[in-house]
Amino acid sequence: MPNQMHAQRRRPGPGKLDPGELDALDRRLLDTYQRGLPVVAEPYRALAERLHTTEDEILNRLARLHALGVISRAGPVFDHARAGASLLAAVAANDDERDAVAAKINRAPGVNHNYLRDAARGFNLWFVMTAPDEAELEARLEALEQRLGRAVLRLPMLESFHIDLAFPLPWDELDRHAVAEGA
Amino acid sequence: MSRTDAERRLRGLLEKGLPLTPRPWQTLAAQAGMSEDEALACARRWQDDGLIKRMGLVVRHRRLGMAANAMVVWDIADKRVSEVGRALAAEPAVTLCYRRPRRLPDWPYNLFCMIHGVRRERVLAELRAIIERQALANTAHQVLFSQHAYRQHGARYTREETT
């Protein structure tokens, strides 16, 4: 691919945002508040004070980050193991049927994080299913197996060593990669 | 409405996030049928007892270009799996690490960890460094990069939200 370093920034690849769309304050918001959003009556005012800006500015920024698809929400992340029943599951699907199988999985209640992955032992569709309790979870899995006409590999969590999904964003690498791609 | 019902409703509302208004807890509390102070007290209690593991912005990493999302699955001797799990979780590049059951003969792997990055090469380089540091060169493992997200959103546990 020709070097695009000096070219004007182009549109990013499908599903990706040009990190150039996010300025220094956006980045500080994302770096500072993936955790530690204060549980107070006026949380956005508290963020504004810490970041030396106004509450209106913070609310506008968060609304824009949400509209851009950079954040899915501001709020709590519940502990899967304590918030209800949850399970990592996998099924094996051939290339020609996997979109249809994935669509059926998506339609099942309680499914989130449904991914196509490189196959291991033939299992290439990986999803998390949640339910209010174990009995409901098992009922949902059995119903899904009926609809799919195949077995679902059930891999419940037995022990959690690390359950924090927040991590620092590698802004330099994201910027470099976007420029290299001509994003 | 009982206190328990109101709390259950508040939890369901919280799974969708705080409204972007100056008094978000007031809005949610009114919808759940409690006062703003009660809603805040509830959330603090859930934080203290670990039901809420973090409170903040939930980032969609893929949208930002963190497209290399590797699930690494390992076959670790059962007597060592907890020890190795703790060691992997302490690696800065590892964002999640869980022990899960084998399902023989279909599935021999009992430890799972996630490594997220901008590019596959960097993630694989991180993995090689981890294998070296943790002396896992002779441990069977596979790397399952995500190719496509059919769905990616937060878990919804409450009964009303899951139909």
Coordinates of C-alpha atoms in Angstrom, one line a residue:
Chain A
M1 CA 0.0 0.0 0.0
P2 CA 1.5 3.4 -0.9
N3 CA 2.6 5.6 2.0
Q4 CA -0.2 8.0 2.8
M5 CA 1.6 10.0 5.4
H6 CA 1.3 13.3 3.5
A7 CA -2.2 12.6 2.1
Q8 CA -5.2 14.2 3.6
R9 CA -6.9 12.1 6.3
R10 CA -9.3 9.8 4.6
R11 CA -12.3 7.9 5.9
P12 CA -11.4 5.1 8.4
G13 CA -12.1 1.5 7.6
P14 CA -15.5 0.0 8.2
G15 CA -16.6 0.3 11.8
K16 CA -13.6 2.3 12.8
L17 CA -13.4 5.9 13.9
D18 CA -10.6 8.2 12.9
P19 CA -9.0 8.9 16.3
G20 CA -8.3 12.4 15.0
E21 CA -12.0 13.0 15.7
L22 CA -11.2 12.9 19.4
D23 CA -9.4 15.9 20.9
A24 CA -7.4 16.2 24.1
L25 CA -10.4 16.6 26.4
D26 CA -12.3 13.6 24.8
R27 CA -9.2 11.5 25.5
R28 CA -8.8 12.7 29.1
L29 CA -12.4 11.9 29.7
L30 CA -12.0 8.4 28.3
D31 CA -8.7 7.8 30.2
T32 CA -9.9 9.2 33.5
Y33 CA -13.5 7.9 33.7
Q34 CA -13.6 4.3 32.5
R35 CA -13.6 3.8 36.3
G36 CA -14.2 6.1 39.2
L37 CA -17.2 8.0 38.0
P38 CA -18.4 9.3 41.4
V39 CA -21.7 8.1 42.7
V40 CA -23.1 11.5 43.6
A41 CA -26.2 13.5 42.7
E42 CA -24.4 15.6 40.1
P43 CA -21.6 13.3 38.7
Y44 CA -21.1 15.3 35.5
R45 CA -20.5 18.5 37.5
A46 CA -17.8 16.5 39.5
L47 CA -16.1 15.4 36.2
A48 CA -16.2 19.0 34.9
E49 CA -14.6 20.4 38.0
R50 CA -11.8 17.8 37.9
L51 CA -11.2 18.4 34.2
H52 CA -11.4 22.2 34.5
T53 CA -14.4 22.6 32.3
T54 CA -18.1 23.1 32.5
E55 CA -20.9 20.6 33.1
D56 CA -22.5 21.5 29.8
E57 CA -19.2 20.8 28.0
I58 CA -19.0 17.4 29.7
L59 CA -22.6 16.5 28.8
N60 CA -22.1 17.6 25.2
R61 CA -18.9 15.6 24.9
L62 CA -20.5 12.4 26.4
A63 CA -23.5 12.7 24.1
R64 CA -21.1 13.1 21.1
L65 CA -19.0 10.1 22.2
H66 CA -22.1 8.1 22.5
A67 CA -23.4 9.2 19.1
L68 CA -20.0 8.4 17.5
G69 CA -20.2 4.9 19.1
V70 CA -17.1 5.4 21.2
I71 CA -18.9 4.7 24.4
S72 CA -21.9 2.5 24.9
R73 CA -22.9 4.1 28.1
A74 CA -21.8 5.8 31.3
G75 CA -22.7 3.8 34.3
P76 CA -22.0 0.6 36.3
V77 CA -20.5 -2.6 35.0
F78 CA -22.0 -5.4 37.1
D79 CA -20.0 -8.4 38.2
H80 CA -21.3 -11.2 35.9
A81 CA -20.9 -13.9 38.5
R82 CA -23.0 -12.0 41.1
A83 CA -25.5 -10.1 38.9
G84 CA -27.2 -13.3 37.7
A85 CA -26.3 -16.3 35.7
S86 CA -23.9 -16.0 32.8
L87 CA -22.0 -18.4 30.6
L88 CA -19.5 -18.4 27.7
A89 CA -20.8 -20.6 25.0
A90 CA -19.6 -21.7 21.6
V91 CA -20.9 -23.6 18.5
A92 CA -19.3 -24.8 15.4
A93 CA -20.6 -23.6 12.1
N94 CA -19.4 -24.0 8.5
D95 CA -18.6 -20.8 6.5
D96 CA -21.8 -21.1 4.4
E97 CA -24.1 -21.4 7.5
R98 CA -22.4 -19.3 10.1
D99 CA -24.2 -16.0 9.4
A100 CA -27.6 -17.7 9.7
V101 CA -26.5 -19.5 12.9
A102 CA -25.1 -16.3 14.4
A103 CA -28.5 -14.5 13.6
K104 CA -30.3 -17.3 15.5
I105 CA -28.0 -16.9 18.4
N106 CA -28.5 -13.1 18.4
R107 CA -32.3 -13.7 18.5
A108 CA -32.0 -15.8 21.6
P109 CA -32.8 -14.0 24.9
G110 CA -29.9 -12.8 27.0
V111 CA -27.2 -13.0 24.3
N112 CA -24.4 -10.4 24.2
H113 CA -20.9 -10.4 22.7
N114 CA -21.6 -12.8 19.8
Y115 CA -18.3 -13.1 17.9
L116 CA -17.0 -15.0 14.9
R117 CA -13.4 -16.1 16.0
D118 CA -10.6 -18.1 14.5
A119 CA -11.8 -21.7 15.1
A120 CA -10.4 -23.9 17.9
R121 CA -11.5 -27.5 17.8
G122 CA -14.0 -26.4 15.2
F123 CA -15.7 -23.9 17.5
N124 CA -15.9 -20.5 15.7
L125 CA -19.0 -18.7 17.0
W126 CA -18.5 -17.5 20.6
F127 CA -21.1 -15.8 22.7
V128 CA -22.1 -14.9 26.2
M129 CA -25.5 -15.8 27.4
T130 CA -27.0 -14.3 30.6
A131 CA -30.2 -14.9 32.6
P132 CA -31.6 -13.9 35.9
D133 CA -30.8 -17.3 37.4
E134 CA -29.2 -20.7 36.5
A135 CA -32.5 -22.5 35.7
E136 CA -33.5 -19.8 33.2
L137 CA -30.1 -19.8 31.7
E138 CA -30.2 -23.6 31.1
A139 CA -33.8 -23.3 29.7
R140 CA -32.5 -20.6 27.2
L141 CA -29.6 -22.8 26.2
E142 CA -31.8 -25.8 25.6
A143 CA -34.2 -23.8 23.5
L144 CA -31.4 -22.4 21.5
E145 CA -30.0 -25.9 20.9
Q146 CA -33.4 -26.9 19.6
R147 CA -33.5 -24.0 17.2
L148 CA -29.9 -24.5 16.0
G149 CA -30.2 -28.3 15.7
R150 CA -26.8 -28.6 17.3
A151 CA -25.1 -28.8 20.7
V152 CA -23.8 -25.7 22.4
L153 CA -20.5 -25.9 24.2
R154 CA -21.1 -24.6 27.8
L155 CA -18.1 -23.0 29.5
P156 CA -19.2 -21.4 32.8
M157 CA -16.6 -19.4 34.7
L158 CA -15.1 -21.5 37.5
E159 CA -12.7 -18.9 38.9
S160 CA -12.0 -15.3 37.9
F161 CA -8.5 -14.0 38.1
H162 CA -9.2 -10.6 36.5
I163 CA -12.5 -9.1 35.8
D164 CA -11.9 -5.4 35.1
L165 CA -12.6 -4.4 31.6
A166 CA -11.2 -0.9 31.9
F167 CA -7.7 -0.3 30.5
P168 CA -5.6 2.6 29.3
L169 CA -6.1 3.4 25.6
P170 CA -2.9 3.4 23.5
W171 CA -3.5 6.8 21.8
D172 CA -0.1 7.0 20.2
E173 CA -0.5 3.6 18.6
L174 CA -4.1 4.4 17.5
D175 CA -3.0 7.6 15.9
R176 CA 0.0 6.0 14.1
H177 CA -2.1 3.2 12.9
A178 CA -4.8 5.5 11.6
V179 CA -2.2 7.5 9.6
A180 CA -0.5 4.4 8.3
E181 CA -3.9 3.1 7.1
G182 CA -4.7 6.5 5.6
A183 CA -7.6 6.7 8.0
Chain B
M1 CA -44.2 -0.9 45.7
S2 CA -41.8 -2.8 48.0
R3 CA -38.2 -1.7 48.5
T4 CA -37.0 -4.9 46.7
D5 CA -39.1 -4.2 43.6
A6 CA -37.8 -0.6 43.4
E7 CA -34.2 -1.9 43.8
R8 CA -34.7 -4.5 41.1
R9 CA -36.1 -1.8 38.8
L10 CA -33.2 0.5 39.5
R11 CA -30.7 -2.2 38.6
G12 CA -32.5 -2.9 35.3
L13 CA -32.4 0.8 34.5
L14 CA -28.7 1.1 35.5
E15 CA -27.8 -1.7 33.1
K16 CA -28.7 0.8 30.3
G17 CA -26.5 3.5 31.8
L18 CA -27.0 6.8 33.5
P19 CA -28.9 9.5 31.6
L20 CA -26.9 12.4 30.3
T21 CA -28.6 15.0 32.4
P22 CA -27.4 17.1 35.3
R23 CA -29.3 14.9 37.9
P24 CA -29.2 11.4 36.4
W25 CA -29.9 9.6 39.6
Q26 CA -33.0 11.7 40.2
T27 CA -34.3 10.6 36.8
L28 CA -33.6 6.9 37.4
A29 CA -34.9 7.0 41.0
A30 CA -38.2 8.5 39.8
Q31 CA -38.6 5.7 37.2
A32 CA -37.7 3.0 39.8
G33 CA -40.0 4.4 42.5
M34 CA -37.6 5.7 45.1
S35 CA -35.9 8.9 46.1
E36 CA -32.7 10.2 44.6
D37 CA -30.9 9.6 48.0
E38 CA -32.2 6.0 48.1
A39 CA -30.9 5.4 44.6
L40 CA -27.5 6.7 45.4
A41 CA -27.4 4.7 48.7
C42 CA -28.3 1.6 46.7
A43 CA -25.5 2.1 44.1
R44 CA -23.0 2.7 46.9
R45 CA -24.0 -0.5 48.7
W46 CA -23.7 -2.4 45.4
Q47 CA -20.3 -1.0 44.9
D48 CA -19.2 -1.9 48.4
D49 CA -20.4 -5.5 48.2
G50 CA -18.9 -6.0 44.7
L51 CA -22.1 -6.3 42.6
I52 CA -20.9 -3.2 40.8
K53 CA -17.3 -3.8 39.8
R54 CA -16.7 -0.4 38.2
M55 CA -18.6 2.7 37.5
G56 CA -17.6 4.8 34.5
L57 CA -17.5 5.1 30.7
V58 CA -18.0 1.8 28.9
V59 CA -15.7 2.1 25.8
R60 CA -16.4 0.3 22.5
H61 CA -12.7 -0.5 21.8
R62 CA -13.4 -1.9 18.3
R63 CA -14.8 1.5 17.2
L64 CA -11.6 3.2 18.3
G65 CA -9.5 0.8 16.2
M66 CA -8.6 -1.7 18.9
A67 CA -9.6 -4.4 16.4
A68 CA -7.2 -7.1 17.4
N69 CA -9.1 -9.0 20.1
A70 CA -7.5 -12.3 21.0
M71 CA -9.0 -14.9 23.2
V72 CA -6.1 -17.2 24.2
V73 CA -7.1 -20.7 25.5
W74 CA -4.7 -22.9 27.5
D75 CA -4.6 -26.5 28.6
I76 CA -3.0 -26.2 32.0
A77 CA -2.4 -29.1 34.4
D78 CA -5.4 -28.9 36.9
K79 CA -3.2 -28.6 39.9
R80 CA -1.4 -25.5 38.5
V81 CA -4.3 -23.8 36.7
S82 CA -5.1 -21.3 39.6
E83 CA -1.5 -20.3 40.0
V84 CA -1.0 -19.8 36.3
G85 CA -4.3 -17.9 36.1
R86 CA -3.2 -15.4 38.8
A87 CA 0.2 -15.0 37.0
L88 CA -1.5 -14.3 33.6
A89 CA -3.9 -11.9 35.2
A90 CA -1.0 -9.9 36.6
E91 CA 0.4 -9.4 33.0
P92 CA -0.5 -5.8 32.0
A93 CA -1.6 -6.9 28.5
V94 CA -4.1 -9.4 29.8
T95 CA -7.5 -7.8 30.4
L96 CA -9.5 -10.8 31.5
C97 CA -8.6 -14.2 32.8
Y98 CA -10.9 -17.0 33.8
R99 CA -10.7 -20.7 34.6
R100 CA -13.4 -22.7 32.8
P101 CA -14.2 -26.4 32.7
R102 CA -12.7 -28.8 30.1
R103 CA -15.4 -30.6 28.0
L104 CA -13.6 -33.7 26.9
P105 CA -13.3 -34.9 24.2
D106 CA -14.6 -31.7 22.5
W107 CA -12.8 -29.1 24.5
P108 CA -9.5 -29.6 26.4
Y109 CA -8.7 -26.0 27.4
N110 CA -9.3 -24.9 31.0
L111 CA -7.9 -21.4 31.2
F112 CA -8.9 -18.3 29.1
C113 CA -7.4 -14.9 28.8
M114 CA -8.0 -11.9 26.6
I115 CA -5.5 -9.6 25.0
H116 CA -6.7 -6.5 23.1
G117 CA -4.6 -4.4 20.8
V118 CA -4.6 -2.3 17.7
R119 CA -2.9 -4.9 15.4
R120 CA -2.5 -8.6 15.5
E121 CA 1.3 -8.5 15.2
R122 CA 1.5 -6.5 18.4
V123 CA -0.9 -8.8 20.3
L124 CA 1.1 -11.9 19.1
A125 CA 4.3 -10.2 20.2
E126 CA 2.8 -9.6 23.6
L127 CA 1.7 -13.2 23.8
R128 CA 5.2 -14.4 22.9
A129 CA 6.6 -12.3 25.7
I130 CA 4.1 -13.6 28.2
I131 CA 4.8 -17.2 27.2
E132 CA 8.5 -16.5 27.7
R133 CA 8.0 -14.8 31.1
Q134 CA 5.6 -17.4 32.4
A135 CA 7.5 -20.4 31.0
L136 CA 4.5 -21.7 29.1
A137 CA 6.4 -22.7 25.9
N138 CA 5.4 -26.3 26.4
T139 CA 1.8 -25.6 27.3
A140 CA -0.8 -26.3 24.6
H141 CA -2.7 -23.2 23.7
Q142 CA -4.6 -21.6 20.8
V143 CA -5.2 -18.0 19.8
L144 CA -8.7 -17.1 18.7
F145 CA -8.7 -13.7 17.2
S146 CA -12.2 -12.2 16.7
Q147 CA -13.0 -11.8 13.0
H148 CA -16.5 -10.2 13.3
A149 CA -18.7 -9.0 16.1
Y150 CA -22.3 -10.1 15.4
R151 CA -23.2 -8.4 18.7
Q152 CA -21.4 -6.5 21.3
H153 CA -23.3 -4.9 24.2
G154 CA -23.5 -4.9 27.9
A155 CA -25.1 -7.7 29.7
R156 CA -28.7 -7.3 30.8
Y157 CA -29.7 -9.6 33.6
T158 CA -33.1 -8.4 34.7
R159 CA -36.1 -10.3 33.5
E160 CA -37.8 -7.4 31.8
E161 CA -34.8 -6.6 29.7
T162 CA -34.1 -10.0 28.3
T163 CA -37.2 -10.8 26.2

